[in-house]
Amino acid sequence: MGEVGVPELMLILVIALVVFGGKKLPEIGRGLGEGIRGFRDAMRGNENATGSATDELKK
């Protein structure tokens, strides 16, 4: 349970294509990708900040 396979991804893609249309879908994908990238960058920044704080505490 919880696994998403190829058939499920294809179904999601078809539903998104029907709901949003072919012209709007690339814009939505681009925005989603930028959001995920920003979230990952923020998480890496937090890890770096946490790592430097623990290094200072160890000294």
mmCIF file with all atom_site columns, N, CA and C in Angstrom:
data_model
loop_
_atom_site.group_PDB
_atom_site.id
_atom_site.type_symbol
_atom_site.label_atom_id
_atom_site.label_alt_id
_atom_site.label_comp_id
_atom_site.label_asym_id
_atom_site.label_entity_id
_atom_site.label_seq_id
_atom_site.pdbx_PDB_ins_code
_atom_site.Cartn_x
_atom_site.Cartn_y
_atom_site.Cartn_z
_atom_site.occupancy
_atom_site.B_iso_or_equiv
_atom_site.pdbx_formal_charge
_atom_site.auth_seq_id
_atom_site.auth_comp_id
_atom_site.auth_asym_id
_atom_site.auth_atom_id
_atom_site.pdbx_PDB_model_num
ATOM 1   N N  . MET A 1 1  ? 0.844  -1.182 0.000   1.00 0.00 ? 1  MET A N  1
ATOM 2   C CA . MET A 1 1  ? 0.000  0.000  0.000   1.00 0.00 ? 1  MET A CA 1
ATOM 3   C C  . MET A 1 1  ? 0.888  1.244  0.000   1.00 0.00 ? 1  MET A C  1
ATOM 4   N N  . GLY A 1 2  ? 0.475  2.251  -0.730  1.00 0.00 ? 2  GLY A N  1
ATOM 5   C CA . GLY A 1 2  ? 1.237  3.484  -0.757  1.00 0.00 ? 2  GLY A CA 1
ATOM 6   C C  . GLY A 1 2  ? 2.191  3.592  -1.921  1.00 0.00 ? 2  GLY A C  1
ATOM 7   N N  . GLU A 1 3  ? 2.337  2.539  -2.690  1.00 0.00 ? 3  GLU A N  1
ATOM 8   C CA . GLU A 1 3  ? 3.235  2.580  -3.834  1.00 0.00 ? 3  GLU A CA 1
ATOM 9   C C  . GLU A 1 3  ? 2.475  3.052  -5.067  1.00 0.00 ? 3  GLU A C  1
ATOM 10  N N  . VAL A 1 4  ? 3.119  3.917  -5.843  1.00 0.00 ? 4  VAL A N  1
ATOM 11  C CA . VAL A 1 4  ? 2.514  4.421  -7.070  1.00 0.00 ? 4  VAL A CA 1
ATOM 12  C C  . VAL A 1 4  ? 3.301  3.852  -8.238  1.00 0.00 ? 4  VAL A C  1
ATOM 13  N N  . GLY A 1 5  ? 2.627  3.085  -9.060  1.00 0.00 ? 5  GLY A N  1
ATOM 14  C CA . GLY A 1 5  ? 3.275  2.468  -10.207 1.00 0.00 ? 5  GLY A CA 1
ATOM 15  C C  . GLY A 1 5  ? 3.013  3.248  -11.485 1.00 0.00 ? 5  GLY A C  1
ATOM 16  N N  . VAL A 1 6  ? 3.454  2.679  -12.581 1.00 0.00 ? 6  VAL A N  1
ATOM 17  C CA . VAL A 1 6  ? 3.303  3.318  -13.889 1.00 0.00 ? 6  VAL A CA 1
ATOM 18  C C  . VAL A 1 6  ? 1.828  3.488  -14.270 1.00 0.00 ? 6  VAL A C  1
ATOM 19  N N  . PRO A 1 7  ? 0.973  2.484  -14.080 1.00 0.00 ? 7  PRO A N  1
ATOM 20  C CA . PRO A 1 7  ? -0.438 2.693  -14.452 1.00 0.00 ? 7  PRO A CA 1
ATOM 21  C C  . PRO A 1 7  ? -1.095 3.838  -13.678 1.00 0.00 ? 7  PRO A C  1
ATOM 22  N N  . GLU A 1 8  ? -0.770 3.959  -12.415 1.00 0.00 ? 8  GLU A N  1
ATOM 23  C CA . GLU A 1 8  ? -1.343 5.039  -11.616 1.00 0.00 ? 8  GLU A CA 1
ATOM 24  C C  . GLU A 1 8  ? -0.852 6.400  -12.087 1.00 0.00 ? 8  GLU A C  1
ATOM 25  N N  . LEU A 1 9  ? 0.451  6.490  -12.415 1.00 0.00 ? 9  LEU A N  1
ATOM 26  C CA . LEU A 1 9  ? 1.001  7.749  -12.918 1.00 0.00 ? 9  LEU A CA 1
ATOM 27  C C  . LEU A 1 9  ? 0.371  8.143  -14.246 1.00 0.00 ? 9  LEU A C  1
ATOM 28  N N  . MET A 1 10 ? 0.139  7.165  -15.113 1.00 0.00 ? 10 MET A N  1
ATOM 29  C CA . MET A 1 10 ? -0.509 7.446  -16.396 1.00 0.00 ? 10 MET A CA 1
ATOM 30  C C  . MET A 1 10 ? -1.930 7.953  -16.182 1.00 0.00 ? 10 MET A C  1
ATOM 31  N N  . LEU A 1 11 ? -2.653 7.359  -15.248 1.00 0.00 ? 11 LEU A N  1
ATOM 32  C CA . LEU A 1 11 ? -4.013 7.798  -14.947 1.00 0.00 ? 11 LEU A CA 1
ATOM 33  C C  . LEU A 1 11 ? -4.016 9.225  -14.414 1.00 0.00 ? 11 LEU A C  1
ATOM 34  N N  . ILE A 1 12 ? -3.091 9.544  -13.533 1.00 0.00 ? 12 ILE A N  1
ATOM 35  C CA . ILE A 1 12 ? -2.983 10.899 -12.991 1.00 0.00 ? 12 ILE A CA 1
ATOM 36  C C  . ILE A 1 12 ? -2.665 11.889 -14.103 1.00 0.00 ? 12 ILE A C  1
ATOM 37  N N  . LEU A 1 13 ? -1.778 11.524 -15.014 1.00 0.00 ? 13 LEU A N  1
ATOM 38  C CA . LEU A 1 13 ? -1.422 12.391 -16.136 1.00 0.00 ? 13 LEU A CA 1
ATOM 39  C C  . LEU A 1 13 ? -2.623 12.649 -17.045 1.00 0.00 ? 13 LEU A C  1
ATOM 40  N N  . VAL A 1 14 ? -3.392 11.611 -17.344 1.00 0.00 ? 14 VAL A N  1
ATOM 41  C CA . VAL A 1 14 ? -4.574 11.771 -18.197 1.00 0.00 ? 14 VAL A CA 1
ATOM 42  C C  . VAL A 1 14 ? -5.605 12.663 -17.517 1.00 0.00 ? 14 VAL A C  1
ATOM 43  N N  . ILE A 1 15 ? -5.827 12.469 -16.236 1.00 0.00 ? 15 ILE A N  1
ATOM 44  C CA . ILE A 1 15 ? -6.787 13.303 -15.506 1.00 0.00 ? 15 ILE A CA 1
ATOM 45  C C  . ILE A 1 15 ? -6.324 14.754 -15.489 1.00 0.00 ? 15 ILE A C  1
ATOM 46  N N  . ALA A 1 16 ? -5.040 14.983 -15.248 1.00 0.00 ? 16 ALA A N  1
ATOM 47  C CA . ALA A 1 16 ? -4.509 16.349 -15.246 1.00 0.00 ? 16 ALA A CA 1
ATOM 48  C C  . ALA A 1 16 ? -4.643 16.984 -16.621 1.00 0.00 ? 16 ALA A C  1
ATOM 49  N N  . LEU A 1 17 ? -4.422 16.212 -17.663 1.00 0.00 ? 17 LEU A N  1
ATOM 50  C CA . LEU A 1 17 ? -4.550 16.728 -19.026 1.00 0.00 ? 17 LEU A CA 1
ATOM 51  C C  . LEU A 1 17 ? -5.992 17.127 -19.322 1.00 0.00 ? 17 LEU A C  1
ATOM 52  N N  . VAL A 1 18 ? -6.939 16.331 -18.863 1.00 0.00 ? 18 VAL A N  1
ATOM 53  C CA . VAL A 1 18 ? -8.354 16.642 -19.086 1.00 0.00 ? 18 VAL A CA 1
ATOM 54  C C  . VAL A 1 18 ? -8.770 17.864 -18.277 1.00 0.00 ? 18 VAL A C  1
ATOM 55  N N  . VAL A 1 19 ? -8.335 17.941 -17.035 1.00 0.00 ? 19 VAL A N  1
ATOM 56  C CA . VAL A 1 19 ? -8.758 19.032 -16.155 1.00 0.00 ? 19 VAL A CA 1
ATOM 57  C C  . VAL A 1 19 ? -8.119 20.355 -16.561 1.00 0.00 ? 19 VAL A C  1
ATOM 58  N N  . PHE A 1 20 ? -6.812 20.365 -16.794 1.00 0.00 ? 20 PHE A N  1
ATOM 59  C CA . PHE A 1 20 ? -6.101 21.619 -17.026 1.00 0.00 ? 20 PHE A CA 1
ATOM 60  C C  . PHE A 1 20 ? -5.909 21.948 -18.501 1.00 0.00 ? 20 PHE A C  1
ATOM 61  N N  . GLY A 1 21 ? -5.958 20.978 -19.359 1.00 0.00 ? 21 GLY A N  1
ATOM 62  C CA . GLY A 1 21 ? -5.745 21.221 -20.780 1.00 0.00 ? 21 GLY A CA 1
ATOM 63  C C  . GLY A 1 21 ? -4.272 21.167 -21.141 1.00 0.00 ? 21 GLY A C  1
ATOM 64  N N  . GLY A 1 22 ? -3.992 21.008 -22.418 1.00 0.00 ? 22 GLY A N  1
ATOM 65  C CA . GLY A 1 22 ? -2.621 20.835 -22.883 1.00 0.00 ? 22 GLY A CA 1
ATOM 66  C C  . GLY A 1 22 ? -1.771 22.084 -22.773 1.00 0.00 ? 22 GLY A C  1
ATOM 67  N N  . LYS A 1 23 ? -2.381 23.261 -22.896 1.00 0.00 ? 23 LYS A N  1
ATOM 68  C CA . LYS A 1 23 ? -1.595 24.497 -22.877 1.00 0.00 ? 23 LYS A CA 1
ATOM 69  C C  . LYS A 1 23 ? -1.202 24.909 -21.465 1.00 0.00 ? 23 LYS A C  1
ATOM 70  N N  . LYS A 1 24 ? -2.023 24.618 -20.498 1.00 0.00 ? 24 LYS A N  1
ATOM 71  C CA . LYS A 1 24 ? -1.767 25.047 -19.123 1.00 0.00 ? 24 LYS A CA 1
ATOM 72  C C  . LYS A 1 24 ? -0.869 24.068 -18.367 1.00 0.00 ? 24 LYS A C  1
ATOM 73  N N  . LEU A 1 25 ? -0.834 22.823 -18.797 1.00 0.00 ? 25 LEU A N  1
ATOM 74  C CA . LEU A 1 25 ? -0.103 21.779 -18.079 1.00 0.00 ? 25 LEU A CA 1
ATOM 75  C C  . LEU A 1 25 ? 1.395  22.057 -17.954 1.00 0.00 ? 25 LEU A C  1
ATOM 76  N N  . PRO A 1 26 ? 2.114  22.519 -18.996 1.00 0.00 ? 26 PRO A N  1
ATOM 77  C CA . PRO A 1 26 ? 3.544  22.816 -18.827 1.00 0.00 ? 26 PRO A CA 1
ATOM 78  C C  . PRO A 1 26 ? 3.809  23.918 -17.801 1.00 0.00 ? 26 PRO A C  1
ATOM 79  N N  . GLU A 1 27 ? 2.934  24.915 -17.748 1.00 0.00 ? 27 GLU A N  1
ATOM 80  C CA . GLU A 1 27 ? 3.100  25.986 -16.760 1.00 0.00 ? 27 GLU A CA 1
ATOM 81  C C  . GLU A 1 27 ? 2.941  25.447 -15.342 1.00 0.00 ? 27 GLU A C  1
ATOM 82  N N  . ILE A 1 28 ? 1.981  24.573 -15.158 1.00 0.00 ? 28 ILE A N  1
ATOM 83  C CA . ILE A 1 28 ? 1.749  23.983 -13.837 1.00 0.00 ? 28 ILE A CA 1
ATOM 84  C C  . ILE A 1 28 ? 2.938  23.109 -13.440 1.00 0.00 ? 28 ILE A C  1
ATOM 85  N N  . GLY A 1 29 ? 3.441  22.310 -14.371 1.00 0.00 ? 29 GLY A N  1
ATOM 86  C CA . GLY A 1 29 ? 4.603  21.461 -14.095 1.00 0.00 ? 29 GLY A CA 1
ATOM 87  C C  . GLY A 1 29 ? 5.834  22.274 -13.756 1.00 0.00 ? 29 GLY A C  1
ATOM 88  N N  . ARG A 1 30 ? 6.037  23.368 -14.483 1.00 0.00 ? 30 ARG A N  1
ATOM 89  C CA . ARG A 1 30 ? 7.189  24.235 -14.225 1.00 0.00 ? 30 ARG A CA 1
ATOM 90  C C  . ARG A 1 30 ? 7.090  24.843 -12.826 1.00 0.00 ? 30 ARG A C  1
ATOM 91  N N  . GLY A 1 31 ? 5.909  25.334 -12.480 1.00 0.00 ? 31 GLY A N  1
ATOM 92  C CA . GLY A 1 31 ? 5.722  25.922 -11.152 1.00 0.00 ? 31 GLY A CA 1
ATOM 93  C C  . GLY A 1 31 ? 5.917  24.901 -10.043 1.00 0.00 ? 31 GLY A C  1
ATOM 94  N N  . LEU A 1 32 ? 5.428  23.701 -10.268 1.00 0.00 ? 32 LEU A N  1
ATOM 95  C CA . LEU A 1 32 ? 5.589  22.641 -9.272  1.00 0.00 ? 32 LEU A CA 1
ATOM 96  C C  . LEU A 1 32 ? 7.058  22.275 -9.105  1.00 0.00 ? 32 LEU A C  1
ATOM 97  N N  . GLY A 1 33 ? 7.775  22.182 -10.217 1.00 0.00 ? 33 GLY A N  1
ATOM 98  C CA . GLY A 1 33 ? 9.207  21.872 -10.159 1.00 0.00 ? 33 GLY A CA 1
ATOM 99  C C  . GLY A 1 33 ? 10.002 22.938 -9.431  1.00 0.00 ? 33 GLY A C  1
ATOM 100 N N  . GLU A 1 34 ? 9.674  24.205 -9.690  1.00 0.00 ? 34 GLU A N  1
ATOM 101 C CA . GLU A 1 34 ? 10.365 25.302 -9.005  1.00 0.00 ? 34 GLU A CA 1
ATOM 102 C C  . GLU A 1 34 ? 10.067 25.281 -7.509  1.00 0.00 ? 34 GLU A C  1
ATOM 103 N N  . GLY A 1 35 ? 8.833  24.951 -7.156  1.00 0.00 ? 35 GLY A N  1
ATOM 104 C CA . GLY A 1 35 ? 8.477  24.871 -5.743  1.00 0.00 ? 35 GLY A CA 1
ATOM 105 C C  . GLY A 1 35 ? 9.222  23.761 -5.022  1.00 0.00 ? 35 GLY A C  1
ATOM 106 N N  . ILE A 1 36 ? 9.311  22.609 -5.658  1.00 0.00 ? 36 ILE A N  1
ATOM 107 C CA . ILE A 1 36 ? 10.033 21.481 -5.061  1.00 0.00 ? 36 ILE A CA 1
ATOM 108 C C  . ILE A 1 36 ? 11.512 21.807 -4.935  1.00 0.00 ? 36 ILE A C  1
ATOM 109 N N  . ARG A 1 37 ? 12.076 22.433 -5.973  1.00 0.00 ? 37 ARG A N  1
ATOM 110 C CA . ARG A 1 37 ? 13.496 22.806 -5.934  1.00 0.00 ? 37 ARG A CA 1
ATOM 111 C C  . ARG A 1 37 ? 13.758 23.801 -4.806  1.00 0.00 ? 37 ARG A C  1
ATOM 112 N N  . GLY A 1 38 ? 12.873 24.777 -4.644  1.00 0.00 ? 38 GLY A N  1
ATOM 113 C CA . GLY A 1 38 ? 13.027 25.752 -3.566  1.00 0.00 ? 38 GLY A CA 1
ATOM 114 C C  . GLY A 1 38 ? 12.949 25.099 -2.196  1.00 0.00 ? 38 GLY A C  1
ATOM 115 N N  . PHE A 1 39 ? 12.036 24.141 -2.053  1.00 0.00 ? 39 PHE A N  1
ATOM 116 C CA . PHE A 1 39 ? 11.900 23.427 -0.785  1.00 0.00 ? 39 PHE A CA 1
ATOM 117 C C  . PHE A 1 39 ? 13.167 22.639 -0.472  1.00 0.00 ? 39 PHE A C  1
ATOM 118 N N  . ARG A 1 40 ? 13.722 21.954 -1.477  1.00 0.00 ? 40 ARG A N  1
ATOM 119 C CA . ARG A 1 40 ? 14.948 21.182 -1.260  1.00 0.00 ? 40 ARG A CA 1
ATOM 120 C C  . ARG A 1 40 ? 16.117 22.091 -0.903  1.00 0.00 ? 40 ARG A C  1
ATOM 121 N N  . ASP A 1 41 ? 16.218 23.227 -1.591  1.00 0.00 ? 41 ASP A N  1
ATOM 122 C CA . ASP A 1 41 ? 17.290 24.176 -1.283  1.00 0.00 ? 41 ASP A CA 1
ATOM 123 C C  . ASP A 1 41 ? 17.161 24.693 0.144   1.00 0.00 ? 41 ASP A C  1
ATOM 124 N N  . ALA A 1 42 ? 15.935 24.963 0.566   1.00 0.00 ? 42 ALA A N  1
ATOM 125 C CA . ALA A 1 42 ? 15.715 25.441 1.931   1.00 0.00 ? 42 ALA A CA 1
ATOM 126 C C  . ALA A 1 42 ? 16.083 24.364 2.948   1.00 0.00 ? 42 ALA A C  1
ATOM 127 N N  . MET A 1 43 ? 15.755 23.115 2.649   1.00 0.00 ? 43 MET A N  1
ATOM 128 C CA . MET A 1 43 ? 16.096 22.030 3.564   1.00 0.00 ? 43 MET A CA 1
ATOM 129 C C  . MET A 1 43 ? 17.610 21.854 3.655   1.00 0.00 ? 43 MET A C  1
ATOM 130 N N  . ARG A 1 44 ? 18.311 21.987 2.539   1.00 0.00 ? 44 ARG A N  1
ATOM 131 C CA . ARG A 1 44 ? 19.774 21.892 2.565   1.00 0.00 ? 44 ARG A CA 1
ATOM 132 C C  . ARG A 1 44 ? 20.363 23.033 3.373   1.00 0.00 ? 44 ARG A C  1
ATOM 133 N N  . GLY A 1 45 ? 19.783 24.195 3.270   1.00 0.00 ? 45 GLY A N  1
ATOM 134 C CA . GLY A 1 45 ? 20.249 25.340 4.046   1.00 0.00 ? 45 GLY A CA 1
ATOM 135 C C  . GLY A 1 45 ? 20.071 25.101 5.530   1.00 0.00 ? 45 GLY A C  1
ATOM 136 N N  . ASN A 1 46 ? 18.957 24.490 5.919   1.00 0.00 ? 46 ASN A N  1
ATOM 137 C CA . ASN A 1 46 ? 18.718 24.180 7.327   1.00 0.00 ? 46 ASN A CA 1
ATOM 138 C C  . ASN A 1 46 ? 19.701 23.130 7.823   1.00 0.00 ? 46 ASN A C  1
ATOM 139 N N  . GLU A 1 47 ? 20.007 22.141 6.994   1.00 0.00 ? 47 GLU A N  1
ATOM 140 C CA . GLU A 1 47 ? 20.964 21.112 7.396   1.00 0.00 ? 47 GLU A CA 1
ATOM 141 C C  . GLU A 1 47 ? 22.345 21.714 7.591   1.00 0.00 ? 47 GLU A C  1
ATOM 142 N N  . ASN A 1 48 ? 22.742 22.620 6.702   1.00 0.00 ? 48 ASN A N  1
ATOM 143 C CA . ASN A 1 48 ? 24.046 23.260 6.833   1.00 0.00 ? 48 ASN A CA 1
ATOM 144 C C  . ASN A 1 48 ? 24.094 24.124 8.087   1.00 0.00 ? 48 ASN A C  1
ATOM 145 N N  . ALA A 1 49 ? 23.028 24.849 8.372   1.00 0.00 ? 49 ALA A N  1
ATOM 146 C CA . ALA A 1 49 ? 22.989 25.697 9.557   1.00 0.00 ? 49 ALA A CA 1
ATOM 147 C C  . ALA A 1 49 ? 23.011 24.841 10.824  1.00 0.00 ? 49 ALA A C  1
ATOM 148 N N  . THR A 1 50 ? 22.283 23.738 10.815  1.00 0.00 ? 50 THR A N  1
ATOM 149 C CA . THR A 1 50 ? 22.258 22.853 11.972  1.00 0.00 ? 50 THR A CA 1
ATOM 150 C C  . THR A 1 50 ? 23.617 22.203 12.175  1.00 0.00 ? 50 THR A C  1
ATOM 151 N N  . GLY A 1 51 ? 24.252 21.803 11.085  1.00 0.00 ? 51 GLY A N  1
ATOM 152 C CA . GLY A 1 51 ? 25.572 21.176 11.184  1.00 0.00 ? 51 GLY A CA 1
ATOM 153 C C  . GLY A 1 51 ? 26.598 22.118 11.756  1.00 0.00 ? 51 GLY A C  1
ATOM 154 N N  . SER A 1 52 ? 26.595 23.390 11.348  1.00 0.00 ? 52 SER A N  1
ATOM 155 C CA . SER A 1 52 ? 27.571 24.340 11.873  1.00 0.00 ? 52 SER A CA 1
ATOM 156 C C  . SER A 1 52 ? 27.284 24.655 13.337  1.00 0.00 ? 52 SER A C  1
ATOM 157 N N  . ALA A 1 53 ? 26.015 24.665 13.726  1.00 0.00 ? 53 ALA A N  1
ATOM 158 C CA . ALA A 1 53 ? 25.675 24.933 15.121  1.00 0.00 ? 53 ALA A CA 1
ATOM 159 C C  . ALA A 1 53 ? 26.140 23.788 16.015  1.00 0.00 ? 53 ALA A C  1
ATOM 160 N N  . THR A 1 54 ? 25.985 22.560 15.565  1.00 0.00 ? 54 THR A N  1
ATOM 161 C CA . THR A 1 54 ? 26.439 21.430 16.381  1.00 0.00 ? 54 THR A CA 1
ATOM 162 C C  . THR A 1 54 ? 27.958 21.367 16.419  1.00 0.00 ? 54 THR A C  1
ATOM 163 N N  . ASP A 1 55 ? 28.618 21.779 15.347  1.00 0.00 ? 55 ASP A N  1
ATOM 164 C CA . ASP A 1 55 ? 30.084 21.825 15.357  1.00 0.00 ? 55 ASP A CA 1
ATOM 165 C C  . ASP A 1 55 ? 30.581 22.825 16.393  1.00 0.00 ? 55 ASP A C  1
ATOM 166 N N  . GLU A 1 56 ? 29.905 23.961 16.501  1.00 0.00 ? 56 GLU A N  1
ATOM 167 C CA . GLU A 1 56 ? 30.301 24.970 17.482  1.00 0.00 ? 56 GLU A CA 1
ATOM 168 C C  . GLU A 1 56 ? 30.074 24.468 18.903  1.00 0.00 ? 56 GLU A C  1
ATOM 169 N N  . LEU A 1 57 ? 28.998 23.714 19.111  1.00 0.00 ? 57 LEU A N  1
ATOM 170 C CA . LEU A 1 57 ? 28.717 23.186 20.444  1.00 0.00 ? 57 LEU A CA 1
ATOM 171 C C  . LEU A 1 57 ? 29.742 22.132 20.850  1.00 0.00 ? 57 LEU A C  1
ATOM 172 N N  . LYS A 1 58 ? 30.250 21.379 19.895  1.00 0.00 ? 58 LYS A N  1
ATOM 173 C CA . LYS A 1 58 ? 31.238 20.348 20.197  1.00 0.00 ? 58 LYS A CA 1
ATOM 174 C C  . LYS A 1 58 ? 32.566 20.949 20.629  1.00 0.00 ? 58 LYS A C  1
ATOM 175 N N  . LYS A 1 59 ? 32.857 22.182 20.174  1.00 0.00 ? 59 LYS A N  1
ATOM 176 C CA . LYS A 1 59 ? 34.116 22.842 20.541  1.00 0.00 ? 59 LYS A CA 1
ATOM 177 C C  . LYS A 1 59 ? 34.008 23.299 21.933  1.00 0.00 ? 59 LYS A C  1
#
